[in-house]
Amino acid sequence: MESTFSRRAFVTALGMLSVPLIAFAQDRKKEGENREEKKKEAEEKKEENEEKKEEAKDEAKDKVEDKDNVGDAPGTDRSQDRRQDRRRDAVKK
């Protein structure tokens, strides 16, 4: 009696092996799509962060420019006089 591998057994084995391989290939395809989406999201976040940084710089520049328009800047004689007046008033109460 010959122990040969029949054609039917061979085709069945190929079918059984192909199912997991197809499923694995589909999973890798989905992972690739997810990676692309994540890369796009990361790029968008980078752009948003850069815009926020630029806005913060602009706001800082505006604050520096507005500082010149302040009546009594900290450290001037008038501001120190007012501070001393407030301390005197606080002691009197």
PDB file of N, CA and C in Angstrom:
ATOM      1  N   MET A   1       0.848  -1.164   0.000  1.00  0.00           N
ATOM      2  CA  MET A   1       0.000   0.000   0.000  1.00  0.00           C
ATOM      3  C   MET A   1       0.904   1.242   0.000  1.00  0.00           C
ATOM      4  N   GLU A   2       0.674   2.075  -0.976  1.00  0.00           N
ATOM      5  CA  GLU A   2       1.473   3.280  -1.090  1.00  0.00           C
ATOM      6  C   GLU A   2       0.877   4.382  -0.229  1.00  0.00           C
ATOM      7  N   SER A   3       1.761   5.092   0.478  1.00  0.00           N
ATOM      8  CA  SER A   3       1.260   6.212   1.252  1.00  0.00           C
ATOM      9  C   SER A   3       1.562   7.487   0.460  1.00  0.00           C
ATOM     10  N   THR A   4       0.648   7.837  -0.355  1.00  0.00           N
ATOM     11  CA  THR A   4       0.826   9.056  -1.158  1.00  0.00           C
ATOM     12  C   THR A   4      -0.148  10.115  -0.671  1.00  0.00           C
ATOM     13  N   PHE A   5       0.235  11.286  -0.950  1.00  0.00           N
ATOM     14  CA  PHE A   5      -0.593  12.423  -0.556  1.00  0.00           C
ATOM     15  C   PHE A   5      -1.556  12.658  -1.706  1.00  0.00           C
ATOM     16  N   SER A   6      -2.830  12.497  -1.448  1.00  0.00           N
ATOM     17  CA  SER A   6      -3.795  12.599  -2.538  1.00  0.00           C
ATOM     18  C   SER A   6      -3.972  14.048  -2.973  1.00  0.00           C
ATOM     19  N   ARG A   7      -4.453  14.199  -4.180  1.00  0.00           N
ATOM     20  CA  ARG A   7      -4.695  15.520  -4.737  1.00  0.00           C
ATOM     21  C   ARG A   7      -5.711  16.277  -3.894  1.00  0.00           C
ATOM     22  N   ARG A   8      -6.724  15.580  -3.415  1.00  0.00           N
ATOM     23  CA  ARG A   8      -7.761  16.206  -2.593  1.00  0.00           C
ATOM     24  C   ARG A   8      -7.174  16.732  -1.287  1.00  0.00           C
ATOM     25  N   ALA A   9      -6.301  15.960  -0.645  1.00  0.00           N
ATOM     26  CA  ALA A   9      -5.683  16.390   0.610  1.00  0.00           C
ATOM     27  C   ALA A   9      -4.779  17.596   0.372  1.00  0.00           C
ATOM     28  N   PHE A  10      -4.082  17.595  -0.765  1.00  0.00           N
ATOM     29  CA  PHE A  10      -3.195  18.700  -1.090  1.00  0.00           C
ATOM     30  C   PHE A  10      -3.982  20.003  -1.271  1.00  0.00           C
ATOM     31  N   VAL A  11      -5.073  19.949  -2.013  1.00  0.00           N
ATOM     32  CA  VAL A  11      -5.888  21.139  -2.253  1.00  0.00           C
ATOM     33  C   VAL A  11      -6.514  21.620  -0.946  1.00  0.00           C
ATOM     34  N   THR A  12      -6.946  20.701  -0.119  1.00  0.00           N
ATOM     35  CA  THR A  12      -7.533  21.068   1.173  1.00  0.00           C
ATOM     36  C   THR A  12      -6.490  21.775   2.046  1.00  0.00           C
ATOM     37  N   ALA A  13      -5.284  21.270   2.071  1.00  0.00           N
ATOM     38  CA  ALA A  13      -4.217  21.876   2.874  1.00  0.00           C
ATOM     39  C   ALA A  13      -3.893  23.279   2.360  1.00  0.00           C
ATOM     40  N   LEU A  14      -3.833  23.443   1.042  1.00  0.00           N
ATOM     41  CA  LEU A  14      -3.583  24.773   0.485  1.00  0.00           C
ATOM     42  C   LEU A  14      -4.692  25.748   0.871  1.00  0.00           C
ATOM     43  N   GLY A  15      -5.921  25.311   0.813  1.00  0.00           N
ATOM     44  CA  GLY A  15      -7.056  26.155   1.195  1.00  0.00           C
ATOM     45  C   GLY A  15      -6.987  26.553   2.648  1.00  0.00           C
ATOM     46  N   MET A  16      -6.616  25.622   3.505  1.00  0.00           N
ATOM     47  CA  MET A  16      -6.540  25.911   4.933  1.00  0.00           C
ATOM     48  C   MET A  16      -5.410  26.899   5.237  1.00  0.00           C
ATOM     49  N   LEU A  17      -4.333  26.815   4.496  1.00  0.00           N
ATOM     50  CA  LEU A  17      -3.225  27.742   4.710  1.00  0.00           C
ATOM     51  C   LEU A  17      -3.501  29.125   4.114  1.00  0.00           C
ATOM     52  N   SER A  18      -4.264  29.166   3.045  1.00  0.00           N
ATOM     53  CA  SER A  18      -4.492  30.445   2.379  1.00  0.00           C
ATOM     54  C   SER A  18      -5.414  31.364   3.179  1.00  0.00           C
ATOM     55  N   VAL A  19      -6.338  30.810   3.946  1.00  0.00           N
ATOM     56  CA  VAL A  19      -7.280  31.637   4.712  1.00  0.00           C
ATOM     57  C   VAL A  19      -6.547  32.520   5.725  1.00  0.00           C
ATOM     58  N   PRO A  20      -5.672  31.978   6.561  1.00  0.00           N
ATOM     59  CA  PRO A  20      -4.962  32.858   7.494  1.00  0.00           C
ATOM     60  C   PRO A  20      -4.046  33.861   6.785  1.00  0.00           C
ATOM     61  N   LEU A  21      -3.437  33.458   5.671  1.00  0.00           N
ATOM     62  CA  LEU A  21      -2.573  34.380   4.945  1.00  0.00           C
ATOM     63  C   LEU A  21      -3.363  35.552   4.378  1.00  0.00           C
ATOM     64  N   ILE A  22      -4.545  35.294   3.869  1.00  0.00           N
ATOM     65  CA  ILE A  22      -5.388  36.365   3.336  1.00  0.00           C
ATOM     66  C   ILE A  22      -5.807  37.298   4.467  1.00  0.00           C
ATOM     67  N   ALA A  23      -6.194  36.724   5.601  1.00  0.00           N
ATOM     68  CA  ALA A  23      -6.595  37.546   6.744  1.00  0.00           C
ATOM     69  C   ALA A  23      -5.416  38.399   7.228  1.00  0.00           C
ATOM     70  N   PHE A  24      -4.233  37.823   7.258  1.00  0.00           N
ATOM     71  CA  PHE A  24      -3.040  38.566   7.683  1.00  0.00           C
ATOM     72  C   PHE A  24      -2.744  39.719   6.728  1.00  0.00           C
ATOM     73  N   ALA A  25      -2.882  39.467   5.431  1.00  0.00           N
ATOM     74  CA  ALA A  25      -2.641  40.519   4.437  1.00  0.00           C
ATOM     75  C   ALA A  25      -3.645  41.655   4.593  1.00  0.00           C
ATOM     76  N   GLN A  26      -4.896  41.336   4.870  1.00  0.00           N
ATOM     77  CA  GLN A  26      -5.910  42.370   5.059  1.00  0.00           C
ATOM     78  C   GLN A  26      -5.608  43.196   6.306  1.00  0.00           C
ATOM     79  N   ASP A  27      -5.157  42.556   7.370  1.00  0.00           N
ATOM     80  CA  ASP A  27      -4.800  43.280   8.594  1.00  0.00           C
ATOM     81  C   ASP A  27      -3.642  44.236   8.340  1.00  0.00           C
ATOM     82  N   ARG A  28      -2.650  43.789   7.594  1.00  0.00           N
ATOM     83  CA  ARG A  28      -1.508  44.659   7.299  1.00  0.00           C
ATOM     84  C   ARG A  28      -1.942  45.850   6.464  1.00  0.00           C
ATOM     85  N   LYS A  29      -2.884  45.634   5.561  1.00  0.00           N
ATOM     86  CA  LYS A  29      -3.388  46.730   4.736  1.00  0.00           C
ATOM     87  C   LYS A  29      -4.088  47.764   5.617  1.00  0.00           C
ATOM     88  N   LYS A  30      -4.896  47.289   6.564  1.00  0.00           N
ATOM     89  CA  LYS A  30      -5.589  48.198   7.487  1.00  0.00           C
ATOM     90  C   LYS A  30      -4.583  48.959   8.342  1.00  0.00           C
ATOM     91  N   GLU A  31      -3.546  48.268   8.810  1.00  0.00           N
ATOM     92  CA  GLU A  31      -2.514  48.916   9.618  1.00  0.00           C
ATOM     93  C   GLU A  31      -1.803  49.998   8.818  1.00  0.00           C
ATOM     94  N   GLY A  32      -1.557  49.732   7.559  1.00  0.00           N
ATOM     95  CA  GLY A  32      -0.922  50.724   6.699  1.00  0.00           C
ATOM     96  C   GLY A  32      -1.786  51.960   6.546  1.00  0.00           C
ATOM     97  N   GLU A  33      -3.102  51.760   6.396  1.00  0.00           N
ATOM     98  CA  GLU A  33      -4.017  52.892   6.293  1.00  0.00           C
ATOM     99  C   GLU A  33      -4.040  53.670   7.597  1.00  0.00           C
ATOM    100  N   ASN A  34      -4.038  52.953   8.719  1.00  0.00           N
ATOM    101  CA  ASN A  34      -4.029  53.620  10.024  1.00  0.00           C
ATOM    102  C   ASN A  34      -2.755  54.431  10.210  1.00  0.00           C
ATOM    103  N   ARG A  35      -1.635  53.914   9.754  1.00  0.00           N
ATOM    104  CA  ARG A  35      -0.373  54.641   9.870  1.00  0.00           C
ATOM    105  C   ARG A  35      -0.432  55.946   9.086  1.00  0.00           C
ATOM    106  N   GLU A  36      -1.002  55.859   7.873  1.00  0.00           N
ATOM    107  CA  GLU A  36      -1.108  57.066   7.052  1.00  0.00           C
ATOM    108  C   GLU A  36      -1.988  58.103   7.739  1.00  0.00           C
ATOM    109  N   GLU A  37      -3.099  57.648   8.320  1.00  0.00           N
ATOM    110  CA  GLU A  37      -3.991  58.567   9.028  1.00  0.00           C
ATOM    111  C   GLU A  37      -3.273  59.198  10.222  1.00  0.00           C
ATOM    112  N   LYS A  38      -2.513  58.399  10.948  1.00  0.00           N
ATOM    113  CA  LYS A  38      -1.789  58.915  12.105  1.00  0.00           C
ATOM    114  C   LYS A  38      -0.743  59.931  11.678  1.00  0.00           C
ATOM    115  N   LYS A  39      -0.063  59.669  10.555  1.00  0.00           N
ATOM    116  CA  LYS A  39       0.932  60.613  10.061  1.00  0.00           C
ATOM    117  C   LYS A  39       0.273  61.930   9.689  1.00  0.00           C
ATOM    118  N   LYS A  40      -0.888  61.858   9.027  1.00  0.00           N
ATOM    119  CA  LYS A  40      -1.602  63.076   8.642  1.00  0.00           C
ATOM    120  C   LYS A  40      -2.019  63.859   9.878  1.00  0.00           C
ATOM    121  N   GLU A  41      -2.543  63.154  10.888  1.00  0.00           N
ATOM    122  CA  GLU A  41      -2.953  63.817  12.125  1.00  0.00           C
ATOM    123  C   GLU A  41      -1.757  64.471  12.817  1.00  0.00           C
ATOM    124  N   ALA A  42      -0.628  63.780  12.817  1.00  0.00           N
ATOM    125  CA  ALA A  42       0.570  64.339  13.447  1.00  0.00           C
ATOM    126  C   ALA A  42       1.028  65.594  12.722  1.00  0.00           C
ATOM    127  N   GLU A  43       0.964  65.587  11.402  1.00  0.00           N
ATOM    128  CA  GLU A  43       1.354  66.765  10.634  1.00  0.00           C
ATOM    129  C   GLU A  43       0.409  67.931  10.916  1.00  0.00           C
ATOM    130  N   GLU A  44      -0.886  67.635  11.010  1.00  0.00           N
ATOM    131  CA  GLU A  44      -1.855  68.681  11.314  1.00  0.00           C
ATOM    132  C   GLU A  44      -1.600  69.274  12.705  1.00  0.00           C
ATOM    133  N   LYS A  45      -1.293  68.413  13.663  1.00  0.00           N
ATOM    134  CA  LYS A  45      -1.002  68.900  15.013  1.00  0.00           C
ATOM    135  C   LYS A  45       0.240  69.780  15.022  1.00  0.00           C
ATOM    136  N   LYS A  46       1.262  69.381  14.244  1.00  0.00           N
ATOM    137  CA  LYS A  46       2.473  70.185  14.165  1.00  0.00           C
ATOM    138  C   LYS A  46       2.158  71.565  13.611  1.00  0.00           C
ATOM    139  N   GLU A  47       1.338  71.598  12.555  1.00  0.00           N
ATOM    140  CA  GLU A  47       0.977  72.885  11.956  1.00  0.00           C
ATOM    141  C   GLU A  47       0.211  73.749  12.949  1.00  0.00           C
ATOM    142  N   GLU A  48      -0.727  73.131  13.679  1.00  0.00           N
ATOM    143  CA  GLU A  48      -1.496  73.870  14.678  1.00  0.00           C
ATOM    144  C   GLU A  48      -0.578  74.423  15.768  1.00  0.00           C
ATOM    145  N   ASN A  49       0.360  73.603  16.220  1.00  0.00           N
ATOM    146  CA  ASN A  49       1.292  74.044  17.262  1.00  0.00           C
ATOM    147  C   ASN A  49       2.165  75.200  16.767  1.00  0.00           C
ATOM    148  N   GLU A  50       2.595  75.121  15.505  1.00  0.00           N
ATOM    149  CA  GLU A  50       3.400  76.211  14.954  1.00  0.00           C
ATOM    150  C   GLU A  50       2.586  77.497  14.892  1.00  0.00           C
ATOM    151  N   GLU A  51       1.313  77.378  14.499  1.00  0.00           N
ATOM    152  CA  GLU A  51       0.447  78.556  14.449  1.00  0.00           C
ATOM    153  C   GLU A  51       0.266  79.144  15.848  1.00  0.00           C
ATOM    154  N   LYS A  52       0.080  78.270  16.834  1.00  0.00           N
ATOM    155  CA  LYS A  52      -0.077  78.745  18.211  1.00  0.00           C
ATOM    156  C   LYS A  52       1.186  79.460  18.688  1.00  0.00           C
ATOM    157  N   LYS A  53       2.347  78.916  18.331  1.00  0.00           N
ATOM    158  CA  LYS A  53       3.609  79.544  18.726  1.00  0.00           C
ATOM    159  C   LYS A  53       3.731  80.929  18.095  1.00  0.00           C
ATOM    160  N   GLU A  54       3.357  81.015  16.811  1.00  0.00           N
ATOM    161  CA  GLU A  54       3.431  82.307  16.133  1.00  0.00           C
ATOM    162  C   GLU A  54       2.476  83.309  16.778  1.00  0.00           C
ATOM    163  N   GLU A  55       1.277  82.851  17.122  1.00  0.00           N
ATOM    164  CA  GLU A  55       0.313  83.728  17.782  1.00  0.00           C
ATOM    165  C   GLU A  55       0.849  84.196  19.138  1.00  0.00           C
ATOM    166  N   ALA A  56       1.460  83.280  19.873  1.00  0.00           N
ATOM    167  CA  ALA A  56       2.017  83.640  21.177  1.00  0.00           C
ATOM    168  C   ALA A  56       3.134  84.680  21.013  1.00  0.00           C
ATOM    169  N   LYS A  57       3.953  84.507  19.992  1.00  0.00           N
ATOM    170  CA  LYS A  57       5.017  85.487  19.741  1.00  0.00           C
ATOM    171  C   LYS A  57       4.417  86.846  19.402  1.00  0.00           C
ATOM    172  N   ASP A  58       3.379  86.840  18.570  1.00  0.00           N
ATOM    173  CA  ASP A  58       2.732  88.105  18.203  1.00  0.00           C
ATOM    174  C   ASP A  58       2.130  88.777  19.429  1.00  0.00           C
ATOM    175  N   GLU A  59       1.489  87.978  20.283  1.00  0.00           N
ATOM    176  CA  GLU A  59       0.895  88.532  21.499  1.00  0.00           C
ATOM    177  C   GLU A  59       1.975  89.108  22.415  1.00  0.00           C
ATOM    178  N   ALA A  60       3.096  88.415  22.504  1.00  0.00           N
ATOM    179  CA  ALA A  60       4.190  88.915  23.344  1.00  0.00           C
ATOM    180  C   ALA A  60       4.717  90.233  22.800  1.00  0.00           C
ATOM    181  N   LYS A  61       4.846  90.324  21.485  1.00  0.00           N
ATOM    182  CA  LYS A  61       5.304  91.576  20.883  1.00  0.00           C
ATOM    183  C   LYS A  61       4.293  92.690  21.146  1.00  0.00           C
ATOM    184  N   ASP A  62       3.011  92.363  21.033  1.00  0.00           N
ATOM    185  CA  ASP A  62       1.972  93.358  21.304  1.00  0.00           C
ATOM    186  C   ASP A  62       2.041  93.839  22.751  1.00  0.00           C
ATOM    187  N   LYS A  63       2.274  92.918  23.666  1.00  0.00           N
ATOM    188  CA  LYS A  63       2.361  93.296  25.078  1.00  0.00           C
ATOM    189  C   LYS A  63       3.552  94.214  25.313  1.00  0.00           C
ATOM    190  N   VAL A  64       4.654  93.942  24.660  1.00  0.00           N
ATOM    191  CA  VAL A  64       5.840  94.788  24.813  1.00  0.00           C
ATOM    192  C   VAL A  64       5.541  96.174  24.256  1.00  0.00           C
ATOM    193  N   GLU A  65       4.864  96.216  23.114  1.00  0.00           N
ATOM    194  CA  GLU A  65       4.520  97.513  22.522  1.00  0.00           C
ATOM    195  C   GLU A  65       3.522  98.263  23.398  1.00  0.00           C
ATOM    196  N   ASP A  66       2.569  97.535  24.001  1.00  0.00           N
ATOM    197  CA  ASP A  66       1.584  98.169  24.867  1.00  0.00           C
ATOM    198  C   ASP A  66       2.205  98.650  26.171  1.00  0.00           C
ATOM    199  N   LYS A  67       3.310  98.047  26.539  1.00  0.00           N
ATOM    200  CA  LYS A  67       3.967  98.420  27.786  1.00  0.00           C
ATOM    201  C   LYS A  67       4.406  99.880  27.744  1.00  0.00           C
ATOM    202  N   ASP A  68       4.762 100.358  26.561  1.00  0.00           N
ATOM    203  CA  ASP A  68       5.177 101.749  26.413  1.00  0.00           C
ATOM    204  C   ASP A  68       4.016 102.706  26.655  1.00  0.00           C
ATOM    205  N   ASN A  69       2.806 102.255  26.445  1.00  0.00           N
ATOM    206  CA  ASN A  69       1.634 103.112  26.593  1.00  0.00           C
ATOM    207  C   ASN A  69       1.113 103.173  28.026  1.00  0.00           C
ATOM    208  N   VAL A  70       1.649 102.350  28.905  1.00  0.00           N
ATOM    209  CA  VAL A  70       1.188 102.317  30.293  1.00  0.00           C
ATOM    210  C   VAL A  70       1.581 103.618  30.978  1.00  0.00           C
ATOM    211  N   GLY A  71       0.675 104.151  31.813  1.00  0.00           N
ATOM    212  CA  GLY A  71       0.924 105.422  32.484  1.00  0.00           C
ATOM    213  C   GLY A  71       2.084 105.341  33.447  1.00  0.00           C
ATOM    214  N   ASP A  72       1.994 104.448  34.409  1.00  0.00           N
ATOM    215  CA  ASP A  72       3.050 104.307  35.406  1.00  0.00           C
ATOM    216  C   ASP A  72       3.593 102.889  35.326  1.00  0.00           C
ATOM    217  N   ALA A  73       4.703 102.736  34.695  1.00  0.00           N
ATOM    218  CA  ALA A  73       5.311 101.419  34.596  1.00  0.00           C
ATOM    219  C   ALA A  73       5.907 101.041  35.945  1.00  0.00           C
ATOM    220  N   PRO A  74       6.032  99.768  36.236  1.00  0.00           N
ATOM    221  CA  PRO A  74       6.625  99.353  37.507  1.00  0.00           C
ATOM    222  C   PRO A  74       8.050  99.877  37.635  1.00  0.00           C
ATOM    223  N   GLY A  75       8.374 100.348  38.832  1.00  0.00           N
ATOM    224  CA  GLY A  75       9.722 100.841  39.083  1.00  0.00           C
ATOM    225  C   GLY A  75       9.875 102.334  38.904  1.00  0.00           C
ATOM    226  N   THR A  76       8.835 103.009  38.435  1.00  0.00           N
ATOM    227  CA  THR A  76       8.942 104.462  38.290  1.00  0.00           C
ATOM    228  C   THR A  76       8.666 105.120  39.634  1.00  0.00           C
ATOM    229  N   ASP A  77       8.987 106.382  39.732  1.00  0.00           N
ATOM    230  CA  ASP A  77       8.803 107.103  40.994  1.00  0.00           C
ATOM    231  C   ASP A  77       7.335 107.164  41.393  1.00  0.00           C
ATOM    232  N   ARG A  78       6.455 107.396  40.445  1.00  0.00           N
ATOM    233  CA  ARG A  78       5.028 107.492  40.766  1.00  0.00           C
ATOM    234  C   ARG A  78       4.487 106.161  41.298  1.00  0.00           C
ATOM    235  N   SER A  79       4.911 105.060  40.673  1.00  0.00           N
ATOM    236  CA  SER A  79       4.401 103.774  41.133  1.00  0.00           C
ATOM    237  C   SER A  79       4.914 103.472  42.541  1.00  0.00           C
ATOM    238  N   GLN A  80       6.144 103.848  42.828  1.00  0.00           N
ATOM    239  CA  GLN A  80       6.687 103.610  44.164  1.00  0.00           C
ATOM    240  C   GLN A  80       5.983 104.485  45.197  1.00  0.00           C
ATOM    241  N   ASP A  81       5.656 105.725  44.823  1.00  0.00           N
ATOM    242  CA  ASP A  81       4.915 106.603  45.730  1.00  0.00           C
ATOM    243  C   ASP A  81       3.541 106.010  46.038  1.00  0.00           C
ATOM    244  N   ARG A  82       2.864 105.523  44.996  1.00  0.00           N
ATOM    245  CA  ARG A  82       1.540 104.937  45.230  1.00  0.00           C
ATOM    246  C   ARG A  82       1.634 103.701  46.123  1.00  0.00           C
ATOM    247  N   ARG A  83       2.672 102.911  45.918  1.00  0.00           N
ATOM    248  CA  ARG A  83       2.843 101.710  46.742  1.00  0.00           C
ATOM    249  C   ARG A  83       3.041 102.108  48.209  1.00  0.00           C
ATOM    250  N   GLN A  84       3.835 103.131  48.449  1.00  0.00           N
ATOM    251  CA  GLN A  84       4.054 103.594  49.821  1.00  0.00           C
ATOM    252  C   GLN A  84       2.763 104.142  50.417  1.00  0.00           C
ATOM    253  N   ASP A  85       1.971 104.836  49.616  1.00  0.00           N
ATOM    254  CA  ASP A  85       0.682 105.343  50.099  1.00  0.00           C
ATOM    255  C   ASP A  85      -0.234 104.188  50.495  1.00  0.00           C
ATOM    256  N   ARG A  86      -0.247 103.161  49.689  1.00  0.00           N
ATOM    257  CA  ARG A  86      -1.105 102.005  50.011  1.00  0.00           C
ATOM    258  C   ARG A  86      -0.652 101.347  51.303  1.00  0.00           C
ATOM    259  N   ARG A  87       0.650 101.238  51.500  1.00  0.00           N
ATOM    260  CA  ARG A  87       1.161 100.633  52.744  1.00  0.00           C
ATOM    261  C   ARG A  87       0.763 101.473  53.963  1.00  0.00           C
ATOM    262  N   ARG A  88       0.870 102.776  53.826  1.00  0.00           N
ATOM    263  CA  ARG A  88       0.467 103.649  54.935  1.00  0.00           C
ATOM    264  C   ARG A  88      -1.012 103.489  55.250  1.00  0.00           C
ATOM    265  N   ASP A  89      -1.827 103.422  54.189  1.00  0.00           N
ATOM    266  CA  ASP A  89      -3.272 103.259  54.390  1.00  0.00           C
ATOM    267  C   ASP A  89      -3.568 101.924  55.060  1.00  0.00           C
ATOM    268  N   ALA A  90      -2.838 100.892  54.696  1.00  0.00           N
ATOM    269  CA  ALA A  90      -3.066  99.581  55.273  1.00  0.00           C
ATOM    270  C   ALA A  90      -2.680  99.565  56.737  1.00  0.00           C
ATOM    271  N   VAL A  91      -1.631 100.276  57.109  1.00  0.00           N
ATOM    272  CA  VAL A  91      -1.194 100.335  58.508  1.00  0.00           C
ATOM    273  C   VAL A  91      -2.207 101.102  59.353  1.00  0.00           C
ATOM    274  N   LYS A  92      -2.787 102.168  58.791  1.00  0.00           N
ATOM    275  CA  LYS A  92      -3.740 102.973  59.517  1.00  0.00           C
ATOM    276  C   LYS A  92      -5.032 102.212  59.842  1.00  0.00           C
ATOM    277  N   LYS A  93      -5.408 101.301  58.981  1.00  0.00           N
ATOM    278  CA  LYS A  93      -6.664 100.552  59.195  1.00  0.00           C
ATOM    279  C   LYS A  93      -6.459  99.554  60.244  1.00  0.00           C
TER     280      LYS A  93
END
